[in-house]
Coordinates of C-alpha atoms and ligand atoms in Angstrom, one line a residue:
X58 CA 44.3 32.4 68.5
X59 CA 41.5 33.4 65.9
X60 CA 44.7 33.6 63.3
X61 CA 44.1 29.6 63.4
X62 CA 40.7 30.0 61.7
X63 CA 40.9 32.1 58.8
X64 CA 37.3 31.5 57.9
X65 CA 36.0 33.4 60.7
X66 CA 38.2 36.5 59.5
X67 CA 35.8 39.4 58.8
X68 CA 32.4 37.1 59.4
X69 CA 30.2 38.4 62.5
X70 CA 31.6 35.2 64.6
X71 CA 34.8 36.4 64.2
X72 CA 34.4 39.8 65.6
X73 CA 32.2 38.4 68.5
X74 CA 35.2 35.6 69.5
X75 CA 37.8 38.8 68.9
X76 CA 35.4 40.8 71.7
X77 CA 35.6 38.0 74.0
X78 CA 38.9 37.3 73.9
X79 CA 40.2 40.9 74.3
X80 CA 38.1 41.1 77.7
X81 CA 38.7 37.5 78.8
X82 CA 42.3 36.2 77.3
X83 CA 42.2 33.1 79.3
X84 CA 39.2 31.9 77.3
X85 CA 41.3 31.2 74.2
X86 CA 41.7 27.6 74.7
X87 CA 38.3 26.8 75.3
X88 CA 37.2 29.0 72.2
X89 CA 39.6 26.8 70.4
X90 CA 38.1 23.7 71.2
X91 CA 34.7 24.7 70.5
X92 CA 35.5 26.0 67.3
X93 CA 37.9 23.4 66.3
X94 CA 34.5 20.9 67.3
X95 CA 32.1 21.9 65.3
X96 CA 31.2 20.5 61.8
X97 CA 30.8 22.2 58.2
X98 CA 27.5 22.6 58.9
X99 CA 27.2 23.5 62.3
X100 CA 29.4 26.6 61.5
X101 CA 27.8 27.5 58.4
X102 CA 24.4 27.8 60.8
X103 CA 26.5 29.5 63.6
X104 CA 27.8 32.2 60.6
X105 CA 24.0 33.2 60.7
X106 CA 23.2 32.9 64.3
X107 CA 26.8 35.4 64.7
X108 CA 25.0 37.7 62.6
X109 CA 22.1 38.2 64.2
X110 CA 23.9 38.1 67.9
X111 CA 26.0 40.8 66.4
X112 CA 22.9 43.0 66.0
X113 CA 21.3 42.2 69.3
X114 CA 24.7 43.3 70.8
X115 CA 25.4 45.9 69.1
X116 CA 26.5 49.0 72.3
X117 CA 26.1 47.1 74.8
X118 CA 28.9 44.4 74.0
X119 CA 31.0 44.9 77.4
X120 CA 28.1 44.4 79.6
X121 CA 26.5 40.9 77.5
X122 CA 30.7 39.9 77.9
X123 CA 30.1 40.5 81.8
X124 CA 27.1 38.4 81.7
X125 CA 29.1 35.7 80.1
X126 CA 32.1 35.7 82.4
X127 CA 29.4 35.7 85.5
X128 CA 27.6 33.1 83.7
X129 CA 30.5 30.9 83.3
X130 CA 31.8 31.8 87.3
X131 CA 28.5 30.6 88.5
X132 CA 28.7 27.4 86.5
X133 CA 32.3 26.6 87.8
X134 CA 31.2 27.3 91.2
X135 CA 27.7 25.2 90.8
X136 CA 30.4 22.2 89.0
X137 CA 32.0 22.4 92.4
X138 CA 29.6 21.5 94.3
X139 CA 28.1 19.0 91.9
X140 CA 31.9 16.8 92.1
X141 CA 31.7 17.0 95.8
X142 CA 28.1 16.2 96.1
X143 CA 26.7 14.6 93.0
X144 CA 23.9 16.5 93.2
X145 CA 22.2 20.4 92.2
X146 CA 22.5 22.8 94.7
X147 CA 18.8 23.0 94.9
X148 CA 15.5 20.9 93.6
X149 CA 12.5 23.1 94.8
X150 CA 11.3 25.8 92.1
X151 CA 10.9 28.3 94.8
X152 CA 14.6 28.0 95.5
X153 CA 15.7 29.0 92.0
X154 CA 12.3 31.5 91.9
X155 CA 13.7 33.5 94.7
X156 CA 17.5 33.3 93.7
X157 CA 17.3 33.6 89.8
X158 CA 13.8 34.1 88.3
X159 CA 12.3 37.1 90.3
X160 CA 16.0 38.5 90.4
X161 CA 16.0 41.1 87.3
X162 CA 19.2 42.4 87.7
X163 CA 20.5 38.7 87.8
X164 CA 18.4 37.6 85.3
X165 CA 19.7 40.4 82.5
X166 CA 23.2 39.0 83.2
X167 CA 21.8 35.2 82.5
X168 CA 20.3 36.2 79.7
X169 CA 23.3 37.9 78.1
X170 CA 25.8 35.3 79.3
X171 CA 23.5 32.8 77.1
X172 CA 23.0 34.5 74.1
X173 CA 26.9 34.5 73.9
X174 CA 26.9 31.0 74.9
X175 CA 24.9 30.8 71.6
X176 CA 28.3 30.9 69.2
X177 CA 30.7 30.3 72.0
X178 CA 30.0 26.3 72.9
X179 CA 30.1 23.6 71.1
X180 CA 27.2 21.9 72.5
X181 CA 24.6 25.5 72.3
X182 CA 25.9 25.4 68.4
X183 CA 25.3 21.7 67.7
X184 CA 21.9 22.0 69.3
X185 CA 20.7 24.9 67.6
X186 CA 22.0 23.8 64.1
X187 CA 19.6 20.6 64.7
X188 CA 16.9 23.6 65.9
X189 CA 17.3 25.0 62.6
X190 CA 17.8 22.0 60.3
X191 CA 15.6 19.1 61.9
X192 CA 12.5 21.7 63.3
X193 CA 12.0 24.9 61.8
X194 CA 12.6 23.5 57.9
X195 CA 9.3 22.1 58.5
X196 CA 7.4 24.5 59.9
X197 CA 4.1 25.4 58.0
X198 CA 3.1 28.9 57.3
X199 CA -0.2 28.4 58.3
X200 CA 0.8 27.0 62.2
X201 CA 0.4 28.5 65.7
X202 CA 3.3 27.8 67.6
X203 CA 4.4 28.5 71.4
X204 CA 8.0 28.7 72.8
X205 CA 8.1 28.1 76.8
X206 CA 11.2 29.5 78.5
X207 CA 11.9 31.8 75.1
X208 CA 14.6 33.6 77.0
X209 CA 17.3 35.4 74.8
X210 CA 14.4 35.0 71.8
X211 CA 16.9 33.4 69.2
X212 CA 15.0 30.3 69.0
X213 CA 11.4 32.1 68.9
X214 CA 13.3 34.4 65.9
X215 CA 13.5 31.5 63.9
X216 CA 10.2 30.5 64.5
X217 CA 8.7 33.9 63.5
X218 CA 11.2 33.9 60.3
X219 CA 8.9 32.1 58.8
X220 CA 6.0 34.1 58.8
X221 CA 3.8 32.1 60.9
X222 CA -0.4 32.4 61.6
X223 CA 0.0 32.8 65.5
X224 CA 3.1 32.9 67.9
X225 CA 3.2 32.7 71.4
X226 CA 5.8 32.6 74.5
X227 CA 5.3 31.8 78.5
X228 CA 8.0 32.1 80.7
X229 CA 7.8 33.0 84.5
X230 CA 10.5 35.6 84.1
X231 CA 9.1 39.1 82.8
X232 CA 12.7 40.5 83.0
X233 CA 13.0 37.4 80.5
X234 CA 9.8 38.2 78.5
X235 CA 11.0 42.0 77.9
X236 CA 14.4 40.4 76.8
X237 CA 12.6 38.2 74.1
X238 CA 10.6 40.9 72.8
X239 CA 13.3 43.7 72.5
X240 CA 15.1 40.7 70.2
X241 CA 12.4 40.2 68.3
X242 CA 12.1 44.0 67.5
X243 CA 15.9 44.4 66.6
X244 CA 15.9 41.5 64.1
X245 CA 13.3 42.8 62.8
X246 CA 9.7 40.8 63.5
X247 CA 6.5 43.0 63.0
X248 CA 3.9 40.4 63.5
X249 CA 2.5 40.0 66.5
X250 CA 3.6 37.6 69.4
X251 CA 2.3 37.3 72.7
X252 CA 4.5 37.1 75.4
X253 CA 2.5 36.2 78.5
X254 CA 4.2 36.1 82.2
X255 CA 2.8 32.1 82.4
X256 CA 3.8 29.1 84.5
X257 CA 3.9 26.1 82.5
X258 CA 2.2 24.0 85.8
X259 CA -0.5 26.6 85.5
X260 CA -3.9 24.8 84.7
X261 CA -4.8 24.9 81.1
X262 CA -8.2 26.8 79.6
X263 CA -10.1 25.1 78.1
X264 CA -8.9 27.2 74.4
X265 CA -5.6 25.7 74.9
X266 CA -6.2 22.3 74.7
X267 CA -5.1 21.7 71.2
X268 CA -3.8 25.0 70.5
X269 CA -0.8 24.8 68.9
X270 CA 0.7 22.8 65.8
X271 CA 4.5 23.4 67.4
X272 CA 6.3 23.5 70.6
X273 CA 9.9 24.4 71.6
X274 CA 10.9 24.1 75.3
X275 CA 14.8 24.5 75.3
X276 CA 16.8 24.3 78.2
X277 CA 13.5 24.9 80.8
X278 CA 13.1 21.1 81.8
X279 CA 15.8 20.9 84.1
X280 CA 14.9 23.8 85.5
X281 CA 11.1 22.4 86.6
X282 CA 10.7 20.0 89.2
X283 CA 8.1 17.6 87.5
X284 CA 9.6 17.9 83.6
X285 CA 7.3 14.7 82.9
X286 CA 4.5 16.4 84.3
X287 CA 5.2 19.6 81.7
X288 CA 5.7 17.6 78.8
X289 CA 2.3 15.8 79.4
X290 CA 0.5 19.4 79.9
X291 CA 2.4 20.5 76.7
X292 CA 1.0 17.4 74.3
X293 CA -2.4 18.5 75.6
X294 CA -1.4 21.8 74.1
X295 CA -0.8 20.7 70.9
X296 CA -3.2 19.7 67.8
X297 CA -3.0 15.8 66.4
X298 CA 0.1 15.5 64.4
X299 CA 2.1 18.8 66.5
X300 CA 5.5 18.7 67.0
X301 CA 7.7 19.4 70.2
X302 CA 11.3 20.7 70.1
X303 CA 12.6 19.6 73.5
X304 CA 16.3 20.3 74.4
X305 CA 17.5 20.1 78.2
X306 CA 21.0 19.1 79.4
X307 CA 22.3 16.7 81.4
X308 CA 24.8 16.4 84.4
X309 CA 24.8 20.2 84.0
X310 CA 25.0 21.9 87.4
X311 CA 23.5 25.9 87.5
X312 CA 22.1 28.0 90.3
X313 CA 18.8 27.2 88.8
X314 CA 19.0 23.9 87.8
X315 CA 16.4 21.7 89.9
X316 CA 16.1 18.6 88.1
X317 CA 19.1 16.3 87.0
X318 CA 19.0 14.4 83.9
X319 CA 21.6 11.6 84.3
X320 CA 21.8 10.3 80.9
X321 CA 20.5 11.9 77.5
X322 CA 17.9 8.8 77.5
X323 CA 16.1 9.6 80.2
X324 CA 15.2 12.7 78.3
X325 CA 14.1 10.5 75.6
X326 CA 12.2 8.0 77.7
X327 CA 10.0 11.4 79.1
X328 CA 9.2 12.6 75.7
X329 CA 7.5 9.5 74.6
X330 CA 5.8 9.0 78.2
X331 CA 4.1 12.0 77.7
X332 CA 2.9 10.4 74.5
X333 CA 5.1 11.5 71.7
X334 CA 6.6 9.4 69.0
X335 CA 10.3 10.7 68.8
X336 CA 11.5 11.6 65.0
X337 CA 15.1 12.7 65.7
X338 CA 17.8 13.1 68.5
X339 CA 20.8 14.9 69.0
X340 CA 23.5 14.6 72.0
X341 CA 26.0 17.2 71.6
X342 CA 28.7 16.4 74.5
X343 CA 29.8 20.1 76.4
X344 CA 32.9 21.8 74.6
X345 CA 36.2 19.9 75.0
X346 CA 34.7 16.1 75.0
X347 CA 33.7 13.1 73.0
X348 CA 30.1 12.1 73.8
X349 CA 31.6 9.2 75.4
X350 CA 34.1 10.5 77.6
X351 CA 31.7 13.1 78.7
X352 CA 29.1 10.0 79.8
X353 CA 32.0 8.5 81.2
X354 CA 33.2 11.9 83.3
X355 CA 29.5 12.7 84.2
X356 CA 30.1 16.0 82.0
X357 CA 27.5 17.7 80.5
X358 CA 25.5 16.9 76.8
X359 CA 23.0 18.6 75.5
X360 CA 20.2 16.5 74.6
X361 CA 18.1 17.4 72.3
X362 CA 14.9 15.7 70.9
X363 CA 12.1 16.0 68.2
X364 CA 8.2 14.7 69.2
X365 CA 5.3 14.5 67.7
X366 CA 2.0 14.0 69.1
X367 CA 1.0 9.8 68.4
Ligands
SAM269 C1 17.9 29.0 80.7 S1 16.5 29.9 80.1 C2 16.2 29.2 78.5 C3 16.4 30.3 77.4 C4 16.4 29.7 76.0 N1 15.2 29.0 75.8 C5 17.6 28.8 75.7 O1 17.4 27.7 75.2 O2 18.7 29.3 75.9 C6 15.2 29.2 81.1 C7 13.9 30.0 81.0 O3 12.9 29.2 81.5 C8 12.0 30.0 82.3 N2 11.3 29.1 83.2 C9 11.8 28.4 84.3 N3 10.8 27.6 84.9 C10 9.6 27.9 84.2 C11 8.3 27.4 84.3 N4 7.9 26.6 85.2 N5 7.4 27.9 83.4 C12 7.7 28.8 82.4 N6 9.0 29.3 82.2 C13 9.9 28.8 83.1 C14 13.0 30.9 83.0 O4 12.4 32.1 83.5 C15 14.0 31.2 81.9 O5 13.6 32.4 81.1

């Protein structure tokens, strides 16, 4: 299948789709798709994010593979139950605490199956590309910024590319915090971040109020059960002018999925509640579909929006 996409031939994407489909052949459609759906620019952007996959894979491909192929079992078998009952499996954050998040053997495999996810769908790819071009390009040197949720740490990497005064990240997980830093090491970051084991409900001291200058809280919304209610506490985070990366998807069933975005709007609608101004959207439709059809279907998008602090 990769034959059809010369370009990819001896690039870090290429061998990374070439891995995946020697373990998991029946993928080759989808991979197809995805590929054949992205734009010039999204794949020049994904060239780079290959690269630095490539490094954070490097011996241990088979098992982030696994991770991927469990990843995507657990999604059909969540999608399942989301067509029969148009609803998430669960809505509590205990429920995805005790199943997912306090689960480290679990979460490793999460964790791998979405860094692959990173340069294997179209909608992770689109999203990230409007990470890179729409966010991070206007980062200043001299800001503090905090990821929530950092995860796999390739969005937190960008960040700390460009050489920034202070960096934090919270996330609930520490099996998720160790993953974050062991990806910063291997690309390469030296300064300092601090990771802290931190619930974004916890109540804020009083240093944080105005903390920050930028924000990124990608794919953690839906996985809250009050995402308004975060957003709010994360513009009292931020200094006057900050600016929040939020990205969360929509009609997108996982184990730990709580809350369900119906329509890429109602993401939007939350962001400025919480008192942002929005600059810039994107709504990248799950591999395989036109943003409209997926609407239509109830399939997942990727929505992905950038706030700043009125
Ligand atoms: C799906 S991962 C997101 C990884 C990465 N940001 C991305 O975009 O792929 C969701 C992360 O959010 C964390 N998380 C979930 N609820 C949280 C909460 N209430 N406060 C802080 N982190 C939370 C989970 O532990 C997990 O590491």
């Amino acid at each position: 299948m990769l034959e059809s996409f010369p370009e990819l031939e001896g690039t870090a994407w290429g061998r990374l789709l070439g891995a995946v489909l020697a373990d998991y052949p029946a993928h080759a459609d989808f991979i197809g798709k995805s590929f054949g759906s992205c734009s010039p620019a999204v794949r020049e952007t994904a060239l780079g994010t290959a690269e630095s996959i490539e490094r954070l894979v490097d011996g241990r491909i088979s098992e982030v593979i696994a991770g991927y192929r469990w990843m995507c079992g657990m999604v059909l078998e969540e999608e399942l139950h989301f067509r029969r009952t148009g609803s998430y499996r669960y809505s509590r954050f205990e429920d995805a605490n005790r199943e997912v998040y306090a689960n480290a053997p679990l979460m490793e495999q999460y964790m791998s199956g979405l860094l692959l996810s990173q340069v294997l769908w179209s909608n992770h790819l689109d999203v990230f590309d409007f990470y890179v071009r729409e966010f991070i390009g206007q980062l200043s040197p001299t800001g503090r910024h905090l990821e929530v949720g950092p995860g796999h740490g390739l969005f937190l990497y960008q960040a700390a590319k460009r050489g920034l005064k202070e960096l934090a990240g919270w996330d609930v997980s520490r099996t998720s915090l160790d993953r974050t830093a062991v990806c910063l090491k291997e690309l390469g970051i030296t300064a300092p971040v601090a990771l802290e084991e931190r619930n974004v409900f916890e109540p804020l001291a009083a240093g944080d109020r105005g903390r920050f200058d930028s924000i990124v809280i990608s794919e953690v919304l839906e996985h809250v059960e009050r995402p308004g209610e975060a957003l709010a506490t994360l513009h009292s985070c931020l200094a006057p002018g900050g600016r929040i990366f939020v990205n969360a998807p929509v009609n997108s069933p996982a184990l730990d999925h709580i809350y369900l975005f119906q329509e890429p709007e109602e993401l939007v609608e939350l962001v400025k509640g919480a008192g942002f101004s929005v600059e810039a959207t994107r709504f990248a439709p799950a591999t395989g579909r036109t943003e409209a059809k997926a609407r239509k279907a109830r399939a997942p998008i990727s929505a992905a929006v950038v706030g700043r602090v009125r």
